[in-house]
Coordinates of C-alpha atoms and ligand atoms in Angstrom, one line a residue:
X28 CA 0.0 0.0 0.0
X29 CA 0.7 3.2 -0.7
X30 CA 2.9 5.2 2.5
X31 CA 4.9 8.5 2.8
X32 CA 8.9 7.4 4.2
X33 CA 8.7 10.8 6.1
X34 CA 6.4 13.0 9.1
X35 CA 3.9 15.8 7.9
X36 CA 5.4 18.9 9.6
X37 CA 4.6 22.3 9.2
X38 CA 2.6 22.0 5.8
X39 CA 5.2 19.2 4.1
X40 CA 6.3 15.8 4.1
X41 CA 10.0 16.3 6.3
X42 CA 12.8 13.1 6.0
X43 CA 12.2 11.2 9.7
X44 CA 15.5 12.1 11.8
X45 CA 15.9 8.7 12.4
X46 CA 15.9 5.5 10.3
X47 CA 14.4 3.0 12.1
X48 CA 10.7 1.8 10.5
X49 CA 7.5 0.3 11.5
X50 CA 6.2 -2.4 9.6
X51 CA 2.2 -1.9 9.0
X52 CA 0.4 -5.6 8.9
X53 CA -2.6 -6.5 7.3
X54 CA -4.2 -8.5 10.6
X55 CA -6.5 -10.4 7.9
X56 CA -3.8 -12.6 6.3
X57 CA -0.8 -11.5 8.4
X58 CA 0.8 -9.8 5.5
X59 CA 3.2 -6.6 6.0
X60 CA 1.7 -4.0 3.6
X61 CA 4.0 -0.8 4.0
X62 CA 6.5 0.7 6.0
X63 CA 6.3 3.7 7.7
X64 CA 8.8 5.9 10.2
X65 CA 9.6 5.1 13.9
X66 CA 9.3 9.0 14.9
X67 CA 11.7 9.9 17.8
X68 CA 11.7 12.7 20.1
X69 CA 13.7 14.7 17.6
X70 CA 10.6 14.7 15.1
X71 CA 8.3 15.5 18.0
X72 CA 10.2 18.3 18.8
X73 CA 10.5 19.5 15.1
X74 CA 6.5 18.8 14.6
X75 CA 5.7 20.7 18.3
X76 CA 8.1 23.9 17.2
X77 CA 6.2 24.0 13.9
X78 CA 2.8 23.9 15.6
X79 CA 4.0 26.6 18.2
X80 CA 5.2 28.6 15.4
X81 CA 1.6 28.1 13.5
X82 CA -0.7 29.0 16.7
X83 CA -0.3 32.5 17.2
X84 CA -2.0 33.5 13.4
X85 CA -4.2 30.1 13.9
X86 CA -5.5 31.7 17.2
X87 CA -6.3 35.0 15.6
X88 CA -8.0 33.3 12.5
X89 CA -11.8 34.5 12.7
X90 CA -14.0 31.5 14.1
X91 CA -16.4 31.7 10.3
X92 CA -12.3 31.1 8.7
X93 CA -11.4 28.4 10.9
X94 CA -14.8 26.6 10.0
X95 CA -14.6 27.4 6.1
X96 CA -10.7 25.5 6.4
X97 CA -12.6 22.6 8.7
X98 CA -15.4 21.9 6.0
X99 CA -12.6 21.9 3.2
X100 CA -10.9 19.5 5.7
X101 CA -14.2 17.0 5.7
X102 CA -14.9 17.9 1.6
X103 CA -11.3 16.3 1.0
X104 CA -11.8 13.2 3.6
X105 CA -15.4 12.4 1.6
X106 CA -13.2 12.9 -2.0
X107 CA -10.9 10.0 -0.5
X108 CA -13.8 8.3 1.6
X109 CA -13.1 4.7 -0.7
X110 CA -9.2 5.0 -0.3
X111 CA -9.8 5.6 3.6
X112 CA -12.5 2.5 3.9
X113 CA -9.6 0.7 2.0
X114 CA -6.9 1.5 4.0
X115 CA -8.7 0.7 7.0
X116 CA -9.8 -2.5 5.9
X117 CA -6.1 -3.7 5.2
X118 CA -4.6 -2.2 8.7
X119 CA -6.7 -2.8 11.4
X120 CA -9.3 -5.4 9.1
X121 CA -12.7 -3.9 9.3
X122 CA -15.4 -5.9 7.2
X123 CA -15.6 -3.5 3.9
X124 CA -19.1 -2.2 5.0
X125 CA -18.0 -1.2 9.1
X126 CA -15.0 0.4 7.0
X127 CA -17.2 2.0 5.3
X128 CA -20.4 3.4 7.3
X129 CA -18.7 3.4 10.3
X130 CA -14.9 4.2 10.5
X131 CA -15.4 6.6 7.2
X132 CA -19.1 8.1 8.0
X133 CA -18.5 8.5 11.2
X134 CA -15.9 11.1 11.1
X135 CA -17.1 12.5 7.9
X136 CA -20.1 13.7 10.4
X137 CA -17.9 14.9 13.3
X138 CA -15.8 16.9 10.7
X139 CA -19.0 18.9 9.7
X140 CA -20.2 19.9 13.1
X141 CA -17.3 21.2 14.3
X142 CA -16.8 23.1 10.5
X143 CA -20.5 24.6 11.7
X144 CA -20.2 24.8 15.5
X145 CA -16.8 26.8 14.6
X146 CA -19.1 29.0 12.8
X147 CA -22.0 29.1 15.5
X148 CA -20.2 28.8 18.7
X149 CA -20.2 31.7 21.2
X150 CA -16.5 32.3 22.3
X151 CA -17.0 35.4 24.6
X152 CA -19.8 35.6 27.5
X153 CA -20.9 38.2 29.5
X154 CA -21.0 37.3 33.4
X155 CA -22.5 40.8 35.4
X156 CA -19.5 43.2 34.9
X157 CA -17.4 40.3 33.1
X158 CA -16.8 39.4 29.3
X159 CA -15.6 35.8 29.6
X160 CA -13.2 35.3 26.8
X161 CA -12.6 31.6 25.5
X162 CA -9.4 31.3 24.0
X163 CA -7.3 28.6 22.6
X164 CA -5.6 26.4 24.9
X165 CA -2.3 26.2 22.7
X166 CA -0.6 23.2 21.2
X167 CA -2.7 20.1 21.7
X168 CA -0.2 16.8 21.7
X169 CA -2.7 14.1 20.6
X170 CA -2.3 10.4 20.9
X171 CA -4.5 7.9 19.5
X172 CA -5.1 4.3 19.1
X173 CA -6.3 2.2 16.3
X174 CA -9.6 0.8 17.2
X175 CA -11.5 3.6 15.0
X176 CA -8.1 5.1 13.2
X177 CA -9.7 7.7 11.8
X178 CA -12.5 8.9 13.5
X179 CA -10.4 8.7 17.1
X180 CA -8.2 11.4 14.8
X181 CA -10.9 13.6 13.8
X182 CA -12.3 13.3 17.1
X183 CA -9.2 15.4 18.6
X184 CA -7.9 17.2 15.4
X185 CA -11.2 19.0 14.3
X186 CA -12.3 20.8 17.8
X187 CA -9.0 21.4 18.4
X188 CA -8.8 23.6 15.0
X189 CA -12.1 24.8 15.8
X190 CA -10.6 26.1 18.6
X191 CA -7.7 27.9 17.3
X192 CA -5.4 25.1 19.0
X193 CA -2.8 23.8 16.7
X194 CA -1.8 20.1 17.2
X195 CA 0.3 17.5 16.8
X196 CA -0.9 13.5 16.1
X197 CA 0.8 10.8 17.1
X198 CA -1.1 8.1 15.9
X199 CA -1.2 4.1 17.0
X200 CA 1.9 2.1 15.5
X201 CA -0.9 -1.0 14.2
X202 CA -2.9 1.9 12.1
X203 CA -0.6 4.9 10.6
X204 CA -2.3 4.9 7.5
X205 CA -4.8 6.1 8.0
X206 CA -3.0 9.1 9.7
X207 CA -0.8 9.5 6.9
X208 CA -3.9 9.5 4.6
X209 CA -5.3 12.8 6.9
X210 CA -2.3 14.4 6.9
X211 CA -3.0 14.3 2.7
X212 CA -6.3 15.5 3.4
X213 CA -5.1 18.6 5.6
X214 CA -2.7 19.2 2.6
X215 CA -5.2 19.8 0.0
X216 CA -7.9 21.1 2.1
X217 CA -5.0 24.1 1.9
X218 CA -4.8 24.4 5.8
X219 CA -1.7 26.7 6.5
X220 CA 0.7 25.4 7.6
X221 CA 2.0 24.1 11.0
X222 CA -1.7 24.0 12.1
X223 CA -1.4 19.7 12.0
X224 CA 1.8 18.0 12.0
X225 CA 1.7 14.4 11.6
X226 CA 4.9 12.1 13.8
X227 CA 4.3 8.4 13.3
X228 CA 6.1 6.0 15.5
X229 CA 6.4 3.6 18.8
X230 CA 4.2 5.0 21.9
X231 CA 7.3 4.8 24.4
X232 CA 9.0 6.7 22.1
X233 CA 7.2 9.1 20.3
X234 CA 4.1 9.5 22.4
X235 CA 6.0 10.0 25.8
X236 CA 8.1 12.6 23.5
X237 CA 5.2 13.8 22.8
X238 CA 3.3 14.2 26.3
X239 CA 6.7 15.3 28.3
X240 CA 7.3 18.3 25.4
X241 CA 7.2 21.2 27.3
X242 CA 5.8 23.1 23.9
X243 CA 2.9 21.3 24.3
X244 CA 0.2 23.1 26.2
X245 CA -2.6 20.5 26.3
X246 CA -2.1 15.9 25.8
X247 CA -5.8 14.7 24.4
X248 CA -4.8 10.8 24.8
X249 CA -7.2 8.1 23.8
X250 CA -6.1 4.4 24.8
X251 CA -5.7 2.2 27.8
X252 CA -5.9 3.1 31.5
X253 CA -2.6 2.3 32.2
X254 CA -0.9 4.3 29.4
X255 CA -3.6 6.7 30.4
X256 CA -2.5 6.6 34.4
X257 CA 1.3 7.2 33.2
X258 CA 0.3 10.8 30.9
X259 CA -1.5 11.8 33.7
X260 CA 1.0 11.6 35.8
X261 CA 3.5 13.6 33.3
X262 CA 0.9 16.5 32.2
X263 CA 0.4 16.5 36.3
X264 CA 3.9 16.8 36.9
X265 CA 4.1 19.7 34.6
X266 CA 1.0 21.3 35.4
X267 CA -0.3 20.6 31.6
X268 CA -3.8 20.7 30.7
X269 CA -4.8 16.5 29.6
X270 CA -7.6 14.9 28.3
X271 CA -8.3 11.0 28.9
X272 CA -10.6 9.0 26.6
X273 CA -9.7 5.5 28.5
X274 CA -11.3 1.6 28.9
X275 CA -14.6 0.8 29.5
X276 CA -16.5 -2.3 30.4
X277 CA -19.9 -1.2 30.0
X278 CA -22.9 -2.9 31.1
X279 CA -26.0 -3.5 29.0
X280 CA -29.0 -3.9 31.9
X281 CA -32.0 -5.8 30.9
X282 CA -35.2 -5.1 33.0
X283 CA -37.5 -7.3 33.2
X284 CA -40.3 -5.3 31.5
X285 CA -37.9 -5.3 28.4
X286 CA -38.3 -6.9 24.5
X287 CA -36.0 -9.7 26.0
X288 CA -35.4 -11.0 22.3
X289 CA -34.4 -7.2 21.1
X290 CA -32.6 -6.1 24.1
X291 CA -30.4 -9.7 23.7
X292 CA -29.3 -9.5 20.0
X293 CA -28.8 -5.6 20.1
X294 CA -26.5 -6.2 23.0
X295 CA -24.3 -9.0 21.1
X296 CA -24.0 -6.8 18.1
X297 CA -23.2 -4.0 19.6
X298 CA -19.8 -6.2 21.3
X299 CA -19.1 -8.2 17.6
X300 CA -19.1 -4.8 15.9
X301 CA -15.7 -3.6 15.1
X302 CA -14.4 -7.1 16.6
X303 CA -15.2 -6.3 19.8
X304 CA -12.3 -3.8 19.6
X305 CA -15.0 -1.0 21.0
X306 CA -14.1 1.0 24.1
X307 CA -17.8 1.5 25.1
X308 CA -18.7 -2.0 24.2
X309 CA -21.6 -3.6 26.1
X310 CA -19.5 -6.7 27.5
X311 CA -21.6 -7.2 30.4
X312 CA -25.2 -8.5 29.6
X313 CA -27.2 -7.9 33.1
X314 CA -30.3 -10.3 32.9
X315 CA -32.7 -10.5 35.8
X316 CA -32.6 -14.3 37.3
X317 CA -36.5 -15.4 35.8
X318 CA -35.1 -14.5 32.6
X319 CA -31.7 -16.0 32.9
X320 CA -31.9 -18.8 30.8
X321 CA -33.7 -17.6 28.3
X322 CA -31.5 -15.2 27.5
X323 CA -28.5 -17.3 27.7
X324 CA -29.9 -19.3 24.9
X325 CA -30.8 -16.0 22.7
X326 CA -27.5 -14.1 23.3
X327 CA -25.8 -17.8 22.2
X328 CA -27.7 -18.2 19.2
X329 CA -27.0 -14.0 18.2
X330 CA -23.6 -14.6 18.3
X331 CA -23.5 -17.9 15.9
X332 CA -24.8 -15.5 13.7
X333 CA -21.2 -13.3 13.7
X334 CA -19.4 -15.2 11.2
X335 CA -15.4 -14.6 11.4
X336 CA -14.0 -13.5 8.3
X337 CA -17.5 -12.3 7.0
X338 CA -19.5 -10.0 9.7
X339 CA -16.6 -10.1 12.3
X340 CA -13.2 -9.3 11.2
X341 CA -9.6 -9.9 12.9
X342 CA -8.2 -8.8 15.9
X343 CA -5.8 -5.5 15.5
X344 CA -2.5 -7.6 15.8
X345 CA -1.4 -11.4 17.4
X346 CA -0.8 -9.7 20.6
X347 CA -4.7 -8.5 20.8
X348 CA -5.2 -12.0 19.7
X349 CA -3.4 -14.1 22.0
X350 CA -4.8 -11.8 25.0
X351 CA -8.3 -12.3 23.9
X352 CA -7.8 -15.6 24.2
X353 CA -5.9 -16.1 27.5
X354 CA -9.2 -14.0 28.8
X355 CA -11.4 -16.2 27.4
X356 CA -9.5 -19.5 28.6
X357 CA -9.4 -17.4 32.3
X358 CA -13.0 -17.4 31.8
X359 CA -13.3 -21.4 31.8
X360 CA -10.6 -21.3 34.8
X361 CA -12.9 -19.4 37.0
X362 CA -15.8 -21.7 36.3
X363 CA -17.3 -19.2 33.7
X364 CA -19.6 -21.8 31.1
X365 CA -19.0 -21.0 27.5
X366 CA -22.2 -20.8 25.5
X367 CA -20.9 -19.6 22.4
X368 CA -17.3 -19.5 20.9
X369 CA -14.1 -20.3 22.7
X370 CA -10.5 -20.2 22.5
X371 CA -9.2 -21.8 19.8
X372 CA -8.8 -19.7 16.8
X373 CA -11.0 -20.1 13.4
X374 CA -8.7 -19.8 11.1
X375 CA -5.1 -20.8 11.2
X376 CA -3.8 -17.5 9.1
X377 CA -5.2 -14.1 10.9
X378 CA -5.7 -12.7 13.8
X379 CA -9.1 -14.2 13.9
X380 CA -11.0 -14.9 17.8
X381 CA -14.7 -16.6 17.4
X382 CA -17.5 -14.5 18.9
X383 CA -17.4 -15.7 22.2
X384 CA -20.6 -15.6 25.1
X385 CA -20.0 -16.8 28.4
X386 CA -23.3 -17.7 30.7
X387 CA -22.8 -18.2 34.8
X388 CA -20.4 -15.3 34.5
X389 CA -20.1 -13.8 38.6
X390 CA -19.6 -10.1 39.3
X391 CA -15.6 -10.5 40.6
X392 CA -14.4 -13.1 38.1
X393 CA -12.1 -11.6 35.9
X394 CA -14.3 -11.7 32.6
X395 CA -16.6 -10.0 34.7
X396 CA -13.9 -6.6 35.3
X397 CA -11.4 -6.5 33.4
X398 CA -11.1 -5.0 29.7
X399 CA -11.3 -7.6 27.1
X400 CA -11.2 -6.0 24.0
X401 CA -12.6 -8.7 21.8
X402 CA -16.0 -10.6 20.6
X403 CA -16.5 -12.2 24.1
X404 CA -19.8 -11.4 26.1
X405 CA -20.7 -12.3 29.9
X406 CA -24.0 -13.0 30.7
X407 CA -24.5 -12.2 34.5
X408 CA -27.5 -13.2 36.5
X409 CA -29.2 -10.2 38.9
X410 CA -31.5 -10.7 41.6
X411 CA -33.6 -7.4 41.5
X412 CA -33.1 -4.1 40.7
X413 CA -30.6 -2.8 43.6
X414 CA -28.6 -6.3 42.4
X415 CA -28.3 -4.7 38.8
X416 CA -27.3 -1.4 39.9
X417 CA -24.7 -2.4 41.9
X418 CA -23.0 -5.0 39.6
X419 CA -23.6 -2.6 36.6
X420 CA -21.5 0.2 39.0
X421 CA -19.1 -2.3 40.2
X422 CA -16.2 -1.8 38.2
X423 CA -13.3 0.5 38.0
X424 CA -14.8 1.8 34.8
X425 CA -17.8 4.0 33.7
X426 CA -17.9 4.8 30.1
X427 CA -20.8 3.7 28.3
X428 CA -23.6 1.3 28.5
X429 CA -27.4 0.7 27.7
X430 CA -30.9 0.1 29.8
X431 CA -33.8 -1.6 28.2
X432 CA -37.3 -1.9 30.0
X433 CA -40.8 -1.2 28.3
X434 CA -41.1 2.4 28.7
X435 CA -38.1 4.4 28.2
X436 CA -39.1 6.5 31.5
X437 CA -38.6 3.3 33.4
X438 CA -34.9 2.7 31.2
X439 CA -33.9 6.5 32.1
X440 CA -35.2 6.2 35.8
X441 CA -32.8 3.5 36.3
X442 CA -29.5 5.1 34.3
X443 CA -29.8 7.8 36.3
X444 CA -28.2 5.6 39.0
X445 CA -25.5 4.1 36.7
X446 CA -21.9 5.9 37.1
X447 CA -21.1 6.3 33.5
X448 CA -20.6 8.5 31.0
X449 CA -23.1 7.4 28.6
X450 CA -26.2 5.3 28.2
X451 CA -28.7 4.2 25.4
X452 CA -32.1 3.8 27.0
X453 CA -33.8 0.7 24.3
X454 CA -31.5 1.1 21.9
X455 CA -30.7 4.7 21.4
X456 CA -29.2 5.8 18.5
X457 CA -25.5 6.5 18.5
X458 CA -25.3 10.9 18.3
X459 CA -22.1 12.3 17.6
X460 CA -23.1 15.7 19.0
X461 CA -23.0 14.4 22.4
X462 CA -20.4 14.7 25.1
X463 CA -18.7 11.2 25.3
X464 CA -16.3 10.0 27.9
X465 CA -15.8 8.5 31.1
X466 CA -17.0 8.3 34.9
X467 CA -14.3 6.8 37.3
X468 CA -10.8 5.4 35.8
X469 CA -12.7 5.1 32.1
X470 CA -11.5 8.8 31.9
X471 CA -11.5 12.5 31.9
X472 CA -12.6 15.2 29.9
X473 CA -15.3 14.8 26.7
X474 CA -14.9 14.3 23.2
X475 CA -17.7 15.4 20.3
X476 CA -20.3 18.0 20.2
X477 CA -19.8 21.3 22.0
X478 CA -18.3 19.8 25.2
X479 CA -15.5 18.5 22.9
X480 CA -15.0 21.7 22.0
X481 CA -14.7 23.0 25.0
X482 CA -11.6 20.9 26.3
X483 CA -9.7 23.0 23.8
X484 CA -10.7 26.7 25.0
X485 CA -9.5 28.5 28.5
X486 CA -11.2 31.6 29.7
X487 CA -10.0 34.8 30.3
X488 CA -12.3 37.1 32.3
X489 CA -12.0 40.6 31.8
X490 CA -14.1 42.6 34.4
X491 CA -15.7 46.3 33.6
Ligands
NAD507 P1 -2.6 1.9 24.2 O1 -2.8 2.7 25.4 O2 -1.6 0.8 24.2 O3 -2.2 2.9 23.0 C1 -2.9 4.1 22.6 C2 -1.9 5.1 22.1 O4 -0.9 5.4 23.1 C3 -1.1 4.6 20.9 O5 -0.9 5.6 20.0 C4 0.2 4.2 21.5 O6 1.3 4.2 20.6 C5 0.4 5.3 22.6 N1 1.3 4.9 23.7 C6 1.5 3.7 24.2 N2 2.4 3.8 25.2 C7 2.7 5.1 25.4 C8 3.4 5.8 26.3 N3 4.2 5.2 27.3 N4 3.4 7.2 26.2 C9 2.7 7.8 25.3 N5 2.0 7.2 24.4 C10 1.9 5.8 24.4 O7 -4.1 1.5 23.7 P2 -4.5 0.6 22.5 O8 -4.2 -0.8 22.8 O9 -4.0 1.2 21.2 O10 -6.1 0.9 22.5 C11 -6.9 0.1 23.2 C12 -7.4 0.8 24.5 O11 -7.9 2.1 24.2 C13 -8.5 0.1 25.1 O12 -8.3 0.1 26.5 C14 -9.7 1.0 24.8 O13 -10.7 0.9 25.7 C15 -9.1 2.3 24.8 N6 -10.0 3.2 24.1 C16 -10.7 4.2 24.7 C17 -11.5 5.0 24.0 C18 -12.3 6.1 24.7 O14 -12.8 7.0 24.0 N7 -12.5 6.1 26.0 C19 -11.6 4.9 22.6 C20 -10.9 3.9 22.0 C21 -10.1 3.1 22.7

């Protein structure tokens, strides 16, 4: 496949300072596809001078400018939409149509609200005798991973230009791309430049680089809690603004008033989607104990359905692979009774796991609290409704998850009492306007809508 052999900094493609590589690997058949640079702290520095150099005009670009760049920005992603549903296909292994709808439409829409809420949004207030000036935080260091390559991107890059933040990406080593591919896009969307700089490369490397620079004003990191735990700790230690979009293990609570059949085989595609590679994934399936069985057999019979290597693609990479399936043989350790799946691989080429549901799955086994990150699905069993609430909150992590009951009012009335950063109340639709992110260790700070926006702006209050 088609790769640039350098880093996107300050409006062209620069030689990498050093010469070490990263081989890209189609996770489908296990087949290198590219190369691209192992970025080191001297291109970080390179890509965070050019930013710094880039914010002060970026800053004082009128908000209605700034959005007419940002819808160029999303005109040239839909121009390349195929060659992006291509790429992702062959890096991370997305089925064509997820690739597609998904990992392509789904940015394309966050691009265009944040090209019309740079247009719309108010970025001075009056408070009594106070105009409340929201100004750019500065240079944003942004680290992503490769679950969604391009949306997590455009998920940091475009309210951060809305802003009037410049920024630079350091992408995830499985799914550079896809970067590389934006960074085109930001080139002939004519966006001056400096405003994005593009360092590919190894997270221990480039991405500590990255969060420790001291040119960087503000770290918007998307990936696992750990990693997570380690730049909070640096932009701490520095007194740096940061932004955590971290794991999840989100329940899906089924009350007993619910479609039982609906609220089942929503709940198991919402965890095959995407592999089960989804941070606010549903892994938990909370069924009330009259209902147990039933929905054991439904949820089993949903996820024969997922076919590997049709509706459900690879794993990321073998590591991914090989921990997905250690989970799921800790699972059987701890007494946990397979319904659907298993460890043993489907195929003998790719990083392929079978779409995996576990039944008699108990609040503090493993399965039960620790981030998969692949097709497997506990069923747990819940006595009555103070039962559900308290194994739905018992987990270190509070990102997402989903209530179903007959009336929504009785769905709503109960996620009021889940600690978590979003909920679908019977089945919801998905809205990219709204603030996403976690309670507890899934995170801090918001992504999307307006309240993404906002983690990019500081005030300034000027009193009268
Ligand atoms: P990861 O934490 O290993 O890597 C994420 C990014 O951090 C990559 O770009 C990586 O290169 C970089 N990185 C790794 N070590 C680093 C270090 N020491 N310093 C700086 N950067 C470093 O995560 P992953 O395996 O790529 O992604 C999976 C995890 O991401 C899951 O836990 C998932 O739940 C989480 N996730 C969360 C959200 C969310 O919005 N909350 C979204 C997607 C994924």
């Amino acid at each position: 496949m088609k790769a640039h052999d350098g880093m996107y900094i300050g409006g062209r493609w620069l030689p990498a300072a050093g010469p070490d590589t990263i081989a890209v690997v189609n996770p489908a058949d296990e087949q290198v596809i590219a190369h691209v640079p192992a970025g080191t702290a001297e291109d970080v520095d390179a890509a965070v001078r050019a930013a710094r150099e880039a914010f002060p005009a970026w800053a004082a670009t009128p908000p209605a400018e700034r959005a007419a760049h940002l819808e160029a920005l999303r005109d040239e992603l839909t121009r390349r939409a195929d060659e992006i549903a291509g790429t992702v296909t062959a890096e991370l292994g997305a089925p064509p149509v997820l690739a597609q709808r998904v990992h392509v439409g789904l940015p394309l829409r966050v691009a265009g609200s944040y090209a019309e809420l740079a247009a719309s949004y108010s970025f001075e207030e009056r408070i009594n005798n106070s105009t409340v000036l929201l100004e750019p935080v500065g240079v944003v260091g942004a680290i992503t991973p490769w679950n969604y390559p391009l949306h997590q991107i455009v998920a940091k890059v475009a309210p951060a230009l809305a802003a009037g933040c410049t920024i630079v990406l350091k992408p995830a080593e499985d799914t550079p791309l896809t970067a590389q591919l934006f960074a085109d896009a930001v080139h002939d969307a004519g966006l001056p430049a400096g405003v994005f700089n593009l360092v590919t490369g190894l997270g221990p490397v480039a991405g500590q680089a990255l969060a420790a620079h001291e040119g960087v004003d503000l770290v918007s990191f998307t990936g696992s809690t750990a990693v997570g735990r380690q730049i909070g700790a640096t932009a701490g230690a520095a007194i740096k603004r940061v932004a955590l979009e971290l794991g999840g293990k989100s329940a899906n609570v089924i009350l007993p008033s619910a479609d039982l059949a609906r609220a089942v085989s929503h709940g198991i595609a919402n965890v095959m989607s995407n592999s089960g590679q989804t941070c606010s994934a549903w892994t938990r399936m909370l069924v009330h104990k009259d209902q147990y069985d039933e929905a054991v057999a439904l949820a089993a019979a949903a996820a024969d359905r997922f076919v590997p290597g049709e509706q459900v693609g690879p794993l990321v990479n073998a590591k991914q692979q090989q921990r997905v399936r250690a989970y799921i043989e800790t699972g059987v350790a701890e007494g946990a009774r397979l319904v659907a799946g298993g460890p043993a691989a489907p195929f003998e080429t790719g990083y392929y796991v079978s779409p995996t549901v576990f039944a008699d799955v108990t609040p503090e086994m493993t399965i039960a609290q620790e981030e998969i990150f692949g097709p497997v699905v506990c069923v747990l069993r819940y006595e009555d409704e103070q039962d559900a609430v308290e194994i739905a909150n018992g987990t270190v992590y509070g990102l997402a998850g989903a209530v179903w009951a007959g009336e929504d009012a009785e769905a709503a009335a109960f996620a009021r009492r889940i600690d978590t950063g979003q909920i679908d109340i019977n089945g919801g639709r998905f809205n990219h306007l709204a603030p996403f992110g976690g309670y507890k260790q899934s995170g801090v700070g918001r992504e999307l809508g307006p309240h993404g926006l906002a983690e990019y702006l500081q005030t300034k209050s000027l009193q009268f």
